[in-house]
CSV table of C-alpha atoms in Angstrom, one decimal:
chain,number,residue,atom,x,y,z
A,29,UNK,CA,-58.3,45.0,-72.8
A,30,UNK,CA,-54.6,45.8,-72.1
A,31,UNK,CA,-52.7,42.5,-72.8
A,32,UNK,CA,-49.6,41.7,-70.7
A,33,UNK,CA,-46.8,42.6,-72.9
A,34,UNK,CA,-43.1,42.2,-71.6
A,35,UNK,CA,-40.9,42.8,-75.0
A,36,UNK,CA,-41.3,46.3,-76.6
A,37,UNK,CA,-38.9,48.2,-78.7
A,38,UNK,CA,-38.9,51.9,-78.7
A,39,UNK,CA,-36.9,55.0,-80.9
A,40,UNK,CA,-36.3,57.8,-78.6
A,41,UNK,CA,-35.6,61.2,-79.7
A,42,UNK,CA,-33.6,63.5,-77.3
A,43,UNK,CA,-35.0,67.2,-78.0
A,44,UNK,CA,-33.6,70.1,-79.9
A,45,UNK,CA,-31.2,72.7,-78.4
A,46,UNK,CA,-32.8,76.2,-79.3
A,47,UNK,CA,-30.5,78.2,-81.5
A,48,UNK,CA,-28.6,80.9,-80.5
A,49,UNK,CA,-30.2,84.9,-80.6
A,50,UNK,CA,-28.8,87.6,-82.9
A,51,UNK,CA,-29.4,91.4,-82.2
A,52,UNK,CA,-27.6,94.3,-80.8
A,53,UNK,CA,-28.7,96.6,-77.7
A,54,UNK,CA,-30.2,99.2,-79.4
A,55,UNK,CA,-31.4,102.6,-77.2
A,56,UNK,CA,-31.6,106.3,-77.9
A,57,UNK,CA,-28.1,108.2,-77.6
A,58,UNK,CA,-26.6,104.7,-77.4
A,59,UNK,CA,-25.8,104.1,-80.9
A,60,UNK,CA,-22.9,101.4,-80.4
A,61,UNK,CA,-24.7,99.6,-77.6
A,62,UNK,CA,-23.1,95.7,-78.9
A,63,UNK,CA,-24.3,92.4,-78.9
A,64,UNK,CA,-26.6,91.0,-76.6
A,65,UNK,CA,-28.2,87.8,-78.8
A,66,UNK,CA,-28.9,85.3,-75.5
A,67,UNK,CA,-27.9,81.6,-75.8
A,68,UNK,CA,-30.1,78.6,-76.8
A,69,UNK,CA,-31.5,76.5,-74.2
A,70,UNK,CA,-31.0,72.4,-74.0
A,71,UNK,CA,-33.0,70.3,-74.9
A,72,UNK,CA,-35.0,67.9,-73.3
A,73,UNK,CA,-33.8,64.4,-72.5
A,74,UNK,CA,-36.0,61.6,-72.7
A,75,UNK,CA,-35.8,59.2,-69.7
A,76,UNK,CA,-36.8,55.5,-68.6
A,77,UNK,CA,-38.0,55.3,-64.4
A,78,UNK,CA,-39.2,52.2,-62.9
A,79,UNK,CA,-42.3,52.3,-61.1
A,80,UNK,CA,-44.3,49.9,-58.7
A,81,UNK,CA,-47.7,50.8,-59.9
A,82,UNK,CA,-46.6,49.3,-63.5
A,83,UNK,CA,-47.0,45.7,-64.4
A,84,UNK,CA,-46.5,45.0,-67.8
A,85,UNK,CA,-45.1,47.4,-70.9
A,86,UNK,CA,-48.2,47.6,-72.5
A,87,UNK,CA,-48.3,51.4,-71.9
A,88,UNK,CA,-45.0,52.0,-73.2
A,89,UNK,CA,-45.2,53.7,-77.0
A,90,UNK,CA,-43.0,53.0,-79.4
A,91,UNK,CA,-42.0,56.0,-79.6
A,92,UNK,CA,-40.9,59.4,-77.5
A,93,UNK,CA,-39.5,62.8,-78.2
A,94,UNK,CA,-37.5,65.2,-75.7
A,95,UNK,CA,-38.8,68.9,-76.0
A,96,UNK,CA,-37.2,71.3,-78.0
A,97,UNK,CA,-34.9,74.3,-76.0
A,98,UNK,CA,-36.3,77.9,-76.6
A,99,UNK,CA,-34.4,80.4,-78.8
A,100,UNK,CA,-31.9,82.5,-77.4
A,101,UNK,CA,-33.8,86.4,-77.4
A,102,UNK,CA,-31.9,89.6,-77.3
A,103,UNK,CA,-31.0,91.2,-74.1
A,104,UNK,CA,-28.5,88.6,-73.5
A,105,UNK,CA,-32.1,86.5,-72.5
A,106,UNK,CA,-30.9,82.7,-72.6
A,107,UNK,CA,-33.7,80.3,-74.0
A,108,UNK,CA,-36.1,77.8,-71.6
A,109,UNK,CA,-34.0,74.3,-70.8
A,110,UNK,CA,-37.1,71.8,-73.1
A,111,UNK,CA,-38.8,69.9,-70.3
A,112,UNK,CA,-38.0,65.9,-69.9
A,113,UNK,CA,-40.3,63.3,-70.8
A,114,UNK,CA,-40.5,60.7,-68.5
A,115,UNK,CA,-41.4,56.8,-69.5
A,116,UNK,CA,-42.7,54.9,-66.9
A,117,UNK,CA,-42.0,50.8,-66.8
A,118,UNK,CA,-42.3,48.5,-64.8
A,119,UNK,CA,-39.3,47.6,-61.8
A,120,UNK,CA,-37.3,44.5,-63.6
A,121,UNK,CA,-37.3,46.1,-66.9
A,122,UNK,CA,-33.6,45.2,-69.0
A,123,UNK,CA,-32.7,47.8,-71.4
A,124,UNK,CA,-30.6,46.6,-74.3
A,125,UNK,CA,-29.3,48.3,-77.5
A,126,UNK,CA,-27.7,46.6,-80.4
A,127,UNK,CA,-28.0,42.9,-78.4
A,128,UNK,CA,-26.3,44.6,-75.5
A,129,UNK,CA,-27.8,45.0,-71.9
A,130,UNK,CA,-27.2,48.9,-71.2
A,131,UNK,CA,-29.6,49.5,-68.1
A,132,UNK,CA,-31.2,46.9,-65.3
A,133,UNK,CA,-34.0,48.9,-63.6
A,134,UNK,CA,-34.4,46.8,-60.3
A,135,UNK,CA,-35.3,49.4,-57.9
A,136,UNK,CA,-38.7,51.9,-57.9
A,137,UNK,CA,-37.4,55.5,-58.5
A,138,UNK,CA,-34.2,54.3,-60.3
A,139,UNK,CA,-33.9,55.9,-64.2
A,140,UNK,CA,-31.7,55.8,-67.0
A,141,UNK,CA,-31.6,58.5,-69.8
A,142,UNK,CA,-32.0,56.7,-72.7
A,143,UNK,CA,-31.6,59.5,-75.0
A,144,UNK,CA,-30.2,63.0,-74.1
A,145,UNK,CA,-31.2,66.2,-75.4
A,146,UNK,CA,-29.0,68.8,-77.9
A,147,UNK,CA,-27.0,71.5,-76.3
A,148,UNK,CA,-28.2,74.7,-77.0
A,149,UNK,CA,-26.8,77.4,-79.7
A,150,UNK,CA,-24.2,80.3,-79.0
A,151,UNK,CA,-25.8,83.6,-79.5
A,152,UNK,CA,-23.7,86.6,-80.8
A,153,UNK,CA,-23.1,88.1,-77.4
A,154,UNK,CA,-20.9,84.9,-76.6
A,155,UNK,CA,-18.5,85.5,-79.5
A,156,UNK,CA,-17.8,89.1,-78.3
A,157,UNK,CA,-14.2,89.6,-78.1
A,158,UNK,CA,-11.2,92.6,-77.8
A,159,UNK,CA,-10.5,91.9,-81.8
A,160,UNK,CA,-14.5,91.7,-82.7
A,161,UNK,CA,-16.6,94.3,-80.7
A,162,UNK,CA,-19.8,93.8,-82.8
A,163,UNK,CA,-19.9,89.8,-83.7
A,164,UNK,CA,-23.0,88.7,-86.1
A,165,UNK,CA,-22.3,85.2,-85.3
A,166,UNK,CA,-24.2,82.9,-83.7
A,167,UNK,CA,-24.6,78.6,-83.7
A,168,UNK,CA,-27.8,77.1,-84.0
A,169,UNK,CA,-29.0,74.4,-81.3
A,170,UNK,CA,-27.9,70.6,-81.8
A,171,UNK,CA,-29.7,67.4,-82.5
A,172,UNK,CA,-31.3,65.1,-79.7
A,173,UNK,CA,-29.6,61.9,-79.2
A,174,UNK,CA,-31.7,59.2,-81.5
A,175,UNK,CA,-31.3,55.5,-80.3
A,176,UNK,CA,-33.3,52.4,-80.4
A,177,UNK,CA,-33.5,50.4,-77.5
A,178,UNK,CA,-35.3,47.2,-76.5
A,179,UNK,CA,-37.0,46.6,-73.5
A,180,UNK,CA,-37.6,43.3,-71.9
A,181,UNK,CA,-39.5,43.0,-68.9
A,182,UNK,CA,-38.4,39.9,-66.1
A,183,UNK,CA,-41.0,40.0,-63.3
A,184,UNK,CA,-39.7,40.8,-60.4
A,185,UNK,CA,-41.2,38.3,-57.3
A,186,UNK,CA,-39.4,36.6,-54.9
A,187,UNK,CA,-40.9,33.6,-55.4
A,188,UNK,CA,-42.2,31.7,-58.5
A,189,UNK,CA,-44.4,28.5,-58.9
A,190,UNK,CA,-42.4,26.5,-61.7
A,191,UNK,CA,-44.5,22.9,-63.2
A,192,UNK,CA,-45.5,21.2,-66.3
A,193,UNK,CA,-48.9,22.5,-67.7
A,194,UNK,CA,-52.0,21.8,-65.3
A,195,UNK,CA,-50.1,20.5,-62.7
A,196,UNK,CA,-52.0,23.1,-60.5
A,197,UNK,CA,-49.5,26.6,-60.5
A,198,UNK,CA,-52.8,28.3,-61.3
A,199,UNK,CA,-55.1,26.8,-58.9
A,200,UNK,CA,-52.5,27.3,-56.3
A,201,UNK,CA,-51.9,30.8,-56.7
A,202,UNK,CA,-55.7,31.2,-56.4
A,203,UNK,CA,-55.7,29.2,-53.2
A,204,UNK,CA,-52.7,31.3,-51.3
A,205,UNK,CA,-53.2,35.4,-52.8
A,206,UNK,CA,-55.9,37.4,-54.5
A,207,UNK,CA,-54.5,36.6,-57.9
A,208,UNK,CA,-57.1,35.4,-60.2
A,209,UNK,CA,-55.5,33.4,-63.7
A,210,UNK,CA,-57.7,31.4,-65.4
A,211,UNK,CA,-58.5,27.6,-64.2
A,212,UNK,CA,-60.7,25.2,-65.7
A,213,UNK,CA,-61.8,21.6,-65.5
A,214,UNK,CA,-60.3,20.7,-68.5
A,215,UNK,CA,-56.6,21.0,-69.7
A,216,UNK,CA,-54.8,24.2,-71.0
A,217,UNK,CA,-52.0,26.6,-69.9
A,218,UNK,CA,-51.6,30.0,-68.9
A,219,UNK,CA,-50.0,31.9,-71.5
A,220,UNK,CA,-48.7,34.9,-69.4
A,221,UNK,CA,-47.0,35.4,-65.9
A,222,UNK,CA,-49.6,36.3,-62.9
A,223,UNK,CA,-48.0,38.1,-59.7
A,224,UNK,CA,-50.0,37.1,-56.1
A,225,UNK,CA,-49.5,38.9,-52.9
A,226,UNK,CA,-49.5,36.7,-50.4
A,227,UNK,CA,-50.1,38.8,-46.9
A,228,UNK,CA,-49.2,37.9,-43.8
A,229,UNK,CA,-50.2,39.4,-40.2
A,230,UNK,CA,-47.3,41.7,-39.7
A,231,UNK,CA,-48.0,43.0,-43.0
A,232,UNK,CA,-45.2,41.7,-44.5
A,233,UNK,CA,-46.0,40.9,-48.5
A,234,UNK,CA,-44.1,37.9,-50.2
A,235,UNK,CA,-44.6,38.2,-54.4
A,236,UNK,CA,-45.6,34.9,-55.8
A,237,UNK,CA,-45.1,34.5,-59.6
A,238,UNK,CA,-47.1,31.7,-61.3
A,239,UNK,CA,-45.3,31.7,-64.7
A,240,UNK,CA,-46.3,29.9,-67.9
A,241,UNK,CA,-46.2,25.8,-68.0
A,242,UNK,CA,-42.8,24.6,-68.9
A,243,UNK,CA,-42.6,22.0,-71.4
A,244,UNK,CA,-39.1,19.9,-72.2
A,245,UNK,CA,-36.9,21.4,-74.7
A,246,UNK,CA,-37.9,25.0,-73.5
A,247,UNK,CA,-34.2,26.2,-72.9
A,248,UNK,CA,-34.5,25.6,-77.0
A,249,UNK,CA,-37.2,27.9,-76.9
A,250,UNK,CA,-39.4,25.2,-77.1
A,251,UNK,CA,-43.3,26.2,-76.4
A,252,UNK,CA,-43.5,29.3,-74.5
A,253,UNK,CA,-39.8,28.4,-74.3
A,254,UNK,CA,-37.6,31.6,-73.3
A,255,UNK,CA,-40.8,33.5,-72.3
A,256,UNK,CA,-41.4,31.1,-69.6
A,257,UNK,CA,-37.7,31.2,-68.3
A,258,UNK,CA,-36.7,35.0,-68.3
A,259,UNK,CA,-39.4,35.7,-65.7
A,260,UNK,CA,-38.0,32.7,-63.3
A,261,UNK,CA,-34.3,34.4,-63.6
A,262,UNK,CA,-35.6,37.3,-61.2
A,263,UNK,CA,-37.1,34.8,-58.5
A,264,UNK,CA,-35.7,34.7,-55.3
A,265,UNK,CA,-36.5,31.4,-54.4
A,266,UNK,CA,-38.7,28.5,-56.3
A,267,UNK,CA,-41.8,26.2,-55.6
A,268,UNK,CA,-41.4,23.5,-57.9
A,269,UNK,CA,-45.1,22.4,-58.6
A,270,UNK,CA,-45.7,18.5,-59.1
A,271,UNK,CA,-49.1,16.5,-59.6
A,272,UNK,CA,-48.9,13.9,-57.6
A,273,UNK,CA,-51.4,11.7,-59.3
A,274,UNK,CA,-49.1,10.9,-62.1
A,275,UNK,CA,-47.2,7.8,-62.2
A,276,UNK,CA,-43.3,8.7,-61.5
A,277,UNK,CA,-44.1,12.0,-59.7
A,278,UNK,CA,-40.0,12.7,-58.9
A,279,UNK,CA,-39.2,12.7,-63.1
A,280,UNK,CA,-41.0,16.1,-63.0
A,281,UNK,CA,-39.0,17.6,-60.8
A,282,UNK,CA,-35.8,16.0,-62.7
A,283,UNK,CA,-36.8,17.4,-65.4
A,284,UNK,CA,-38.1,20.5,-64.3
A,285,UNK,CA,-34.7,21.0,-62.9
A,286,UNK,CA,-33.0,20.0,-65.6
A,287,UNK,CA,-34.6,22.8,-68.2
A,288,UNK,CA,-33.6,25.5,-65.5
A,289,UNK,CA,-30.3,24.5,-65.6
A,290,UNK,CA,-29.4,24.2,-69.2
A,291,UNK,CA,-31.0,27.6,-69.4
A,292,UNK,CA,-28.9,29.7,-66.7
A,293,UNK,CA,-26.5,27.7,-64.6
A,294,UNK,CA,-27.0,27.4,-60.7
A,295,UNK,CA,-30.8,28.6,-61.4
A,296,UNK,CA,-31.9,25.0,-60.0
A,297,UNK,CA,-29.9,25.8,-56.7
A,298,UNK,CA,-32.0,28.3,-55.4
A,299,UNK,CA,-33.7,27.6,-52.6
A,300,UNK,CA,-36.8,25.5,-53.1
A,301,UNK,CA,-39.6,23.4,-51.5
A,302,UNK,CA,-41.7,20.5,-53.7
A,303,UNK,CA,-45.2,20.9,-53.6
A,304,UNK,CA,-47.2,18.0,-54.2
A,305,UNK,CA,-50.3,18.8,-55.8
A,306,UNK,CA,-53.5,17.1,-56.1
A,307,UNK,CA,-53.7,15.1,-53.1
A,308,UNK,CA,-57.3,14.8,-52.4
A,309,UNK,CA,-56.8,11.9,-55.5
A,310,UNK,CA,-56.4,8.4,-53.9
A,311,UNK,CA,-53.2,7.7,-56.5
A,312,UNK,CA,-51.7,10.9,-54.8
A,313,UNK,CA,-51.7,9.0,-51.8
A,314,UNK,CA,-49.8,6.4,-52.8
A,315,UNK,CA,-47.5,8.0,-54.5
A,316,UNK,CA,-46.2,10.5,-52.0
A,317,UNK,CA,-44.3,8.1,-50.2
A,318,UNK,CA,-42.7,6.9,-53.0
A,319,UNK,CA,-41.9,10.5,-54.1
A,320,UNK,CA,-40.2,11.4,-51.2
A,321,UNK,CA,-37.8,8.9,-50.6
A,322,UNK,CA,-36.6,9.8,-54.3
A,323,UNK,CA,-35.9,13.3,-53.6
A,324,UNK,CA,-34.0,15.3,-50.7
A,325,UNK,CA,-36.2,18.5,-50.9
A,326,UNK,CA,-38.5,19.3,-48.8
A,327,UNK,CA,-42.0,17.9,-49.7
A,328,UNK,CA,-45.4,19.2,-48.8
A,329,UNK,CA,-48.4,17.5,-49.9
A,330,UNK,CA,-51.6,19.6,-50.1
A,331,UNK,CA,-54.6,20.4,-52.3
A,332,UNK,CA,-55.2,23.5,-54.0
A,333,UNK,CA,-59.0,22.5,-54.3
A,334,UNK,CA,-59.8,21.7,-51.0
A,335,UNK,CA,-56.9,23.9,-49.2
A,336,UNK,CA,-55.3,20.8,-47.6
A,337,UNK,CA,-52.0,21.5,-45.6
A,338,UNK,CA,-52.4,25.1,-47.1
A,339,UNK,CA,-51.2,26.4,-43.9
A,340,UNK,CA,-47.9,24.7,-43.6
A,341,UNK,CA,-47.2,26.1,-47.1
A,342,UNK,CA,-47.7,29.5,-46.1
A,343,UNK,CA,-45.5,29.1,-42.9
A,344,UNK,CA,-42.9,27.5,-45.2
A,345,UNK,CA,-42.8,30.2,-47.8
A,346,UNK,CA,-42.5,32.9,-44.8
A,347,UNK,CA,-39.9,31.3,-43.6
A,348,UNK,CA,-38.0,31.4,-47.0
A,349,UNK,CA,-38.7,34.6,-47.3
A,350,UNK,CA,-37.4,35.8,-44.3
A,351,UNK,CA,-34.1,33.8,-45.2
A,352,UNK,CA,-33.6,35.6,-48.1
A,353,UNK,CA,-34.4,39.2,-46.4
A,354,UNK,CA,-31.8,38.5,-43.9
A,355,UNK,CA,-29.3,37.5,-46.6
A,356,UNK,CA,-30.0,40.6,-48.3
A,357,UNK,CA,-29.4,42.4,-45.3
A,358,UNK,CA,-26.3,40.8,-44.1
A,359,UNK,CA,-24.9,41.4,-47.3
A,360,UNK,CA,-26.1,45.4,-47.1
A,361,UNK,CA,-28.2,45.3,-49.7
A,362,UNK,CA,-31.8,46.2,-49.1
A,363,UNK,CA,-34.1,43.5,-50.4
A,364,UNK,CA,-37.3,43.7,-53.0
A,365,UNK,CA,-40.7,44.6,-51.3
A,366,UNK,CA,-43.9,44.9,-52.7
């Protein structure tokens, strides 16, 4: 079972430049023929690419070596460049060293050389001069770069379901994509982030994150705490989750807003629509009315068990969807796709 893993730290090794060659040409009748010792090549850099296809850092090892450069041969013959080793992870990867964010992968195709290889040795040909016609000396090839970097994955979606535990994220996500997290009958939370593709007619995809149950006190790290809240950072817009069939359905959402807020500042602001859960229960009913004059969102009541009013969620969400992509636009930036 590969586990969905979104921390990893890894020691990369850039690789060895190949040392520099020593001879002299040497042919019959051509006694004094001089030096002809061929530089070392480079070596290999070792470097991080985002990809689609990848979804979690699970595949990432903990550690990676550049190749070595070839040795310099004679016949002024320079030595082989050492091949790159590519990493794949996954788009929305944050590289950091010592604390410090050092690379934001947010587009597929887009790398960053995390470690670069040694340049490659001198060989005597390179040190011939007027003053020294027959050199013996040559460098040898330098050390990779050596660094140890962390990795922390923030899934990239544009929008993510945010709620207490079992107030229905998973159901929900069930309901509207392919995606298939756990539900049961009886109460737990899901422990890591699930990505749906919802599709619509024009074949337009909109990437729906259902992300672990918050809990109050998770901007203290609290419960899944920080793991919960790094993967909402990357959202584009939110769908705040509520279960109507509590009593006081609007302190949720206060409070919900509340944790994003203390975490990153303005992360409560983002667009948004309520979604109240759960209303095929007779005490959803009654308080629905009650939770919408408390709140100036926009509130959709449906049922992620029965599909109630699933369809004006789905119109609702394309709609924010395409409000963001023309944002992007306007601003000439080209938008996230799946």
């Amino acid at each position: 079972t590969r586990y969905f893993v979104d921390h990893r730290k890894v020691r990369v090794v850039g690789g060895q430049g190949g040392g520099g060659g020593h001879s002299f040409y040497s042919e019959p009748r051509k006694i004094f023929g001089g030096p002809d010792g061929g530089n070392g090549g480079d070596g290999g850099h070792v470097i991080l690419k985002a990809d689609q296809q990848m979804k979690s850092l699970s595949s990432v090892l903990p550690f990676y070596q550049g190749f070595h450069g070839e040795k310099g041969g004679s016949k002024n013959c320079y030595g082989a460049n050492g091949a790159y080793v590519y990493v794949k992870v996954p788009v929305g990867t944050l590289v950091k060293e010592d604390g410090k964010v050092v690379a934001d992968l947010t587009q597929h195709g887009e790398e960053y050389v995390a470690a670069y290889g040694g340049a490659g040795g001198k060989g005597n040909r390179f040190f011939l001069s007027n003053e020294n016609r027959a050199p013996t000396l040559f460098t040898p090839g330098e050390p990779g770069q050596e660094r140890v970097l962390h990795l922390e994955l923030k899934t990239t979606a544009h929008a993510g379901l945010v709620g207490f535990p079992n107030a229905g994220k998973s159901s929900l996500l069930r309901a509207i994509s392919s995606a298939k997290p756990a539900v049961a009958a009886y109460p737990f939370t899901t422990l890591n982030p699930h990505v749906g593709i919802v599709h619509y007619q024009d074949y337009e995809q909109v990437a729906v994150a259902d992300i672990p149950g918050l809990i109050k006190g998770a901007h203290q790290n609290r419960g899944l705490g920080m793991a919960f809240l790094r993967h909402i950072e990357r959202c584009r817009f939110l769908l705040y989750v509520v279960d109507l069939s509590v009593s006081q359905p609007w302190i949720q959402l206060q409070d919900l807003k509340h944790e994003l807020e203390q975490y990153k500042k303005g992360l409560s602001e983002r667009p948004c629509v309520v979604i109240g859960n759960k209303i095929d229960l007779a005490q959803s009913r009654i308080n629905l009315p009650l939770l919408k004059e408390q709140i100036d969102d926009r509130v959709i009541a449906m049922s992620a068990l029965t599909g109630d009013n699933l369809e004006e969620l789905l119109l609702h969400l394309r709609e924010l969807y395409d409000t963001y992509v023309k944002t992007e636009q306007s601003r000439g930036q080209s938008p996230v796709k799946w």
